[in-house]
PDB file of C-alpha atoms in Angstrom:
ATOM      1  CA  MET A   1       3.962   6.709 -18.241  1.00 74.00           C
ATOM      2  CA  TRP A   2       1.155   7.749 -15.919  1.00 84.00           C
ATOM      3  CA  GLN A   3      -2.275   6.891 -17.301  1.00 87.00           C
ATOM      4  CA  VAL A   4      -4.273   9.295 -15.140  1.00 86.00           C
ATOM      5  CA  ILE A   5      -5.602  12.467 -16.751  1.00 87.00           C
ATOM      6  CA  GLY A   6      -6.379  15.723 -14.952  1.00 85.00           C
ATOM      7  CA  GLN A   7      -4.491  15.039 -11.725  1.00 87.00           C
ATOM      8  CA  ASP A   8      -1.313  17.003 -12.469  1.00 90.00           C
ATOM      9  CA  LYS A   9      -0.649  18.046  -8.849  1.00 92.00           C
ATOM     10  CA  ILE A  10      -0.928  14.493  -7.550  1.00 90.00           C
ATOM     11  CA  LEU A  11       1.218  13.107 -10.365  1.00 91.00           C
ATOM     12  CA  ALA A  12       3.874  15.773  -9.742  1.00 92.00           C
ATOM     13  CA  LEU A  13       3.855  14.979  -6.015  1.00 93.00           C
ATOM     14  CA  LEU A  14       4.172  11.237  -6.620  1.00 93.00           C
ATOM     15  CA  GLY A  15       6.847  11.759  -9.276  1.00 90.00           C
ATOM     16  CA  HIS A  16       8.864  13.917  -6.885  1.00 93.00           C
ATOM     17  CA  SER A  17       8.448  11.384  -4.066  1.00 94.00           C
ATOM     18  CA  LEU A  18       9.667   8.592  -6.353  1.00 92.00           C
ATOM     19  CA  LYS A  19      12.711  10.576  -7.521  1.00 91.00           C
ATOM     20  CA  GLU A  20      13.634  11.483  -3.953  1.00 93.00           C
ATOM     21  CA  ASP A  21      12.956   7.912  -2.778  1.00 92.00           C
ATOM     22  CA  ASN A  22      10.591   9.384  -0.208  1.00 95.00           C
ATOM     23  CA  VAL A  23       7.379   7.448  -0.836  1.00 95.00           C
ATOM     24  CA  ALA A  24       4.875   7.234   2.010  1.00 95.00           C
ATOM     25  CA  HIS A  25       4.005   3.807   3.380  1.00 93.00           C
ATOM     26  CA  ALA A  26       0.304   4.365   2.611  1.00 95.00           C
ATOM     27  CA  TYR A  27      -1.833   6.549   0.364  1.00 94.00           C
ATOM     28  CA  LEU A  28      -5.579   7.113   0.613  1.00 93.00           C
ATOM     29  CA  LEU A  29      -7.171   7.846  -2.756  1.00 93.00           C
ATOM     30  CA  VAL A  30     -10.638   9.336  -2.344  1.00 92.00           C
ATOM     31  CA  GLY A  31     -13.185  10.446  -4.908  1.00 90.00           C
ATOM     32  CA  PRO A  32     -16.305   9.510  -6.817  1.00 90.00           C
ATOM     33  CA  ARG A  33     -16.475   6.372  -8.943  1.00 88.00           C
ATOM     34  CA  HIS A  34     -14.610   6.224 -12.244  1.00 87.00           C
ATOM     35  CA  VAL A  35     -12.223   9.138 -11.672  1.00 88.00           C
ATOM     36  CA  GLY A  36      -9.064   7.022 -11.852  1.00 90.00           C
ATOM     37  CA  LYS A  37      -8.315   5.990  -8.266  1.00 92.00           C
ATOM     38  CA  ARG A  38      -7.624   2.358  -9.185  1.00 93.00           C
ATOM     39  CA  THR A  39      -5.693   3.390 -12.294  1.00 94.00           C
ATOM     40  CA  LEU A  40      -3.525   5.695 -10.189  1.00 94.00           C
ATOM     41  CA  ALA A  41      -2.986   2.950  -7.599  1.00 96.00           C
ATOM     42  CA  LEU A  42      -1.904   0.506 -10.319  1.00 96.00           C
ATOM     43  CA  ASN A  43       0.364   3.141 -11.892  1.00 95.00           C
ATOM     44  CA  LEU A  44       1.969   3.761  -8.505  1.00 96.00           C
ATOM     45  CA  ALA A  45       2.463   0.016  -8.048  1.00 96.00           C
ATOM     46  CA  GLN A  46       4.101  -0.039 -11.480  1.00 96.00           C
ATOM     47  CA  ALA A  47       6.331   2.919 -10.624  1.00 94.00           C
ATOM     48  CA  LEU A  48       7.471   1.282  -7.392  1.00 96.00           C
ATOM     49  CA  ASN A  49       8.347  -2.002  -9.111  1.00 95.00           C
ATOM     50  CA  CYS A  50       9.325  -0.792 -12.608  1.00 94.00           C
ATOM     51  CA  ASP A  51      12.611  -1.886 -14.182  1.00 90.00           C
ATOM     52  CA  ASP A  52      12.987   1.400 -16.095  1.00 89.00           C
ATOM     53  CA  PRO A  53      14.886   4.405 -14.670  1.00 81.00           C
ATOM     54  CA  GLU A  54      11.869   6.655 -15.427  1.00 81.00           C
ATOM     55  CA  PRO A  55       8.958   4.742 -13.907  1.00 82.00           C
ATOM     56  CA  PRO A  56       6.295   3.756 -14.688  1.00 90.00           C
ATOM     57  CA  CYS A  57       7.348   2.763 -18.208  1.00 91.00           C
ATOM     58  CA  GLY A  58       4.340   0.541 -18.887  1.00 91.00           C
ATOM     59  CA  GLN A  59       6.516  -1.650 -21.102  1.00 93.00           C
ATOM     60  CA  CYS A  60       8.720  -3.768 -18.832  1.00 94.00           C
ATOM     61  CA  HIS A  61       7.874  -7.229 -17.510  1.00 95.00           C
ATOM     62  CA  SER A  62       6.878  -5.889 -14.065  1.00 95.00           C
ATOM     63  CA  CYS A  63       4.591  -3.190 -15.467  1.00 95.00           C
ATOM     64  CA  HIS A  64       2.806  -5.692 -17.708  1.00 95.00           C
ATOM     65  CA  ARG A  65       2.361  -8.241 -14.918  1.00 96.00           C
ATOM     66  CA  ILE A  66       0.906  -5.588 -12.602  1.00 96.00           C
ATOM     67  CA  LEU A  67      -1.679  -4.501 -15.187  1.00 94.00           C
ATOM     68  CA  GLU A  68      -2.568  -8.147 -15.853  1.00 95.00           C
ATOM     69  CA  GLY A  69      -3.080  -8.715 -12.113  1.00 94.00           C
ATOM     70  CA  LYS A  70      -0.368 -11.386 -12.075  1.00 96.00           C
ATOM     71  CA  HIS A  71       2.480  -9.692 -10.176  1.00 97.00           C
ATOM     72  CA  ALA A  72       3.337 -11.630  -7.019  1.00 96.00           C
ATOM     73  CA  ASP A  73       3.998  -8.480  -4.978  1.00 97.00           C
ATOM     74  CA  VAL A  74       0.904  -6.465  -5.918  1.00 97.00           C
ATOM     75  CA  THR A  75      -2.286  -7.588  -4.203  1.00 96.00           C
ATOM     76  CA  SER A  76      -5.750  -6.141  -4.787  1.00 94.00           C
ATOM     77  CA  LEU A  77      -8.421  -6.611  -2.187  1.00 93.00           C
ATOM     78  CA  GLY A  78     -12.060  -5.808  -2.857  1.00 88.00           C
ATOM     79  CA  LEU A  79     -15.616  -6.958  -2.434  1.00 86.00           C
ATOM     80  CA  ASP A  80     -15.530  -9.720  -5.083  1.00 81.00           C
ATOM     81  CA  SER A  81     -19.262 -10.473  -4.731  1.00 72.00           C
ATOM     82  CA  LYS A  82     -19.171 -10.202  -0.920  1.00 81.00           C
ATOM     83  CA  VAL A  83     -21.202  -7.826   1.203  1.00 88.00           C
ATOM     84  CA  GLU A  84     -18.158  -6.449   3.037  1.00 92.00           C
ATOM     85  CA  ILE A  85     -14.405  -6.810   3.308  1.00 94.00           C
ATOM     86  CA  GLY A  86     -13.937  -8.847   6.468  1.00 94.00           C
ATOM     87  CA  ILE A  87     -11.339  -9.335   9.157  1.00 96.00           C
ATOM     88  CA  ASP A  88     -10.103 -12.555   7.526  1.00 95.00           C
ATOM     89  CA  ASP A  89      -9.272 -10.607   4.358  1.00 95.00           C
ATOM     90  CA  ILE A  90      -7.189  -8.125   6.360  1.00 96.00           C
ATOM     91  CA  ARG A  91      -5.468 -10.913   8.297  1.00 95.00           C
ATOM     92  CA  GLN A  92      -4.478 -12.521   4.989  1.00 95.00           C
ATOM     93  CA  LEU A  93      -3.187  -9.144   3.804  1.00 94.00           C
ATOM     94  CA  GLN A  94      -1.147  -8.823   7.007  1.00 94.00           C
ATOM     95  CA  ARG A  95       0.382 -12.283   6.489  1.00 94.00           C
ATOM     96  CA  LEU A  96       1.388 -11.312   2.958  1.00 94.00           C
ATOM     97  CA  ALA A  97       2.767  -7.965   4.149  1.00 93.00           C
ATOM     98  CA  ASN A  98       5.101  -9.730   6.573  1.00 93.00           C
ATOM     99  CA  LEU A  99       6.769 -11.662   3.735  1.00 95.00           C
ATOM    100  CA  PRO A 100       9.623 -10.121   1.717  1.00 96.00           C
ATOM    101  CA  PRO A 101       8.970  -9.134  -1.917  1.00 96.00           C
ATOM    102  CA  TYR A 102       9.152 -12.139  -4.214  1.00 96.00           C
ATOM    103  CA  GLU A 103       9.193 -10.706  -7.713  1.00 94.00           C
ATOM    104  CA  GLY A 104       9.592  -6.948  -7.410  1.00 93.00           C
ATOM    105  CA  LYS A 105      11.232  -4.235  -5.359  1.00 94.00           C
ATOM    106  CA  CYS A 106       8.408  -3.815  -2.863  1.00 95.00           C
ATOM    107  CA  LYS A 107       4.949  -5.060  -1.978  1.00 97.00           C
ATOM    108  CA  VAL A 108       1.869  -3.022  -2.840  1.00 97.00           C
ATOM    109  CA  PHE A 109      -1.630  -3.626  -1.492  1.00 97.00           C
ATOM    110  CA  ILE A 110      -4.622  -1.994  -3.158  1.00 97.00           C
ATOM    111  CA  ILE A 111      -7.890  -2.020  -1.234  1.00 95.00           C
ATOM    112  CA  ASP A 112     -10.766  -1.233  -3.571  1.00 92.00           C
ATOM    113  CA  GLU A 113     -13.909   0.153  -1.992  1.00 91.00           C
ATOM    114  CA  ALA A 114     -12.431   0.435   1.489  1.00 92.00           C
ATOM    115  CA  GLU A 115     -15.709   1.941   2.659  1.00 92.00           C
ATOM    116  CA  TYR A 116     -17.002  -1.647   2.729  1.00 93.00           C
ATOM    117  CA  LEU A 117     -14.497  -2.768   5.374  1.00 95.00           C
ATOM    118  CA  SER A 118     -16.247  -4.294   8.369  1.00 95.00           C
ATOM    119  CA  THR A 119     -15.593  -2.499  11.665  1.00 96.00           C
ATOM    120  CA  GLU A 120     -13.224  -5.277  12.779  1.00 97.00           C
ATOM    121  CA  ALA A 121     -11.402  -5.201   9.442  1.00 96.00           C
ATOM    122  CA  ALA A 122     -11.064  -1.402   9.528  1.00 96.00           C
ATOM    123  CA  ASN A 123      -9.649  -1.472  13.060  1.00 96.00           C
ATOM    124  CA  SER A 124      -7.202  -4.221  12.130  1.00 95.00           C
ATOM    125  CA  LEU A 125      -6.104  -2.312   9.033  1.00 94.00           C
ATOM    126  CA  LEU A 126      -5.527   0.841  11.098  1.00 93.00           C
ATOM    127  CA  LYS A 127      -3.230  -1.108  13.419  1.00 89.00           C
ATOM    128  CA  ILE A 128      -1.232  -2.333  10.414  1.00 87.00           C
ATOM    129  CA  LEU A 129      -0.926   1.182   8.993  1.00 88.00           C
ATOM    130  CA  GLU A 130       0.191   2.719  12.282  1.00 83.00           C
TER     131      GLU A 130
END
């Protein structure tokens, strides 16, 4: 059950991609604050790791752990009282990305407020995404 309101085109696109097993390796969610970017990212993480045939169910063990921030294969990266997201944060993300999934079907990395990536961190992230 998607928890994002007013983004029918995006939800239809993601739903189709999930059904066809044709999900991109990265998505960039852009918009003003409080429009649901993080909610959509968490819902997508749920859909990718959900135990239900019609993901995201929001009820299974994986879906609950993702919303609680306790799923081993879903990592959120953000400012956390720092001035910027630094190169060390991205290097840690890269180390985690090179490990196989532990608890779910795939790994998901959510970078909140990516506009605060340092130049070094942004360049390193681009290399990972290429």
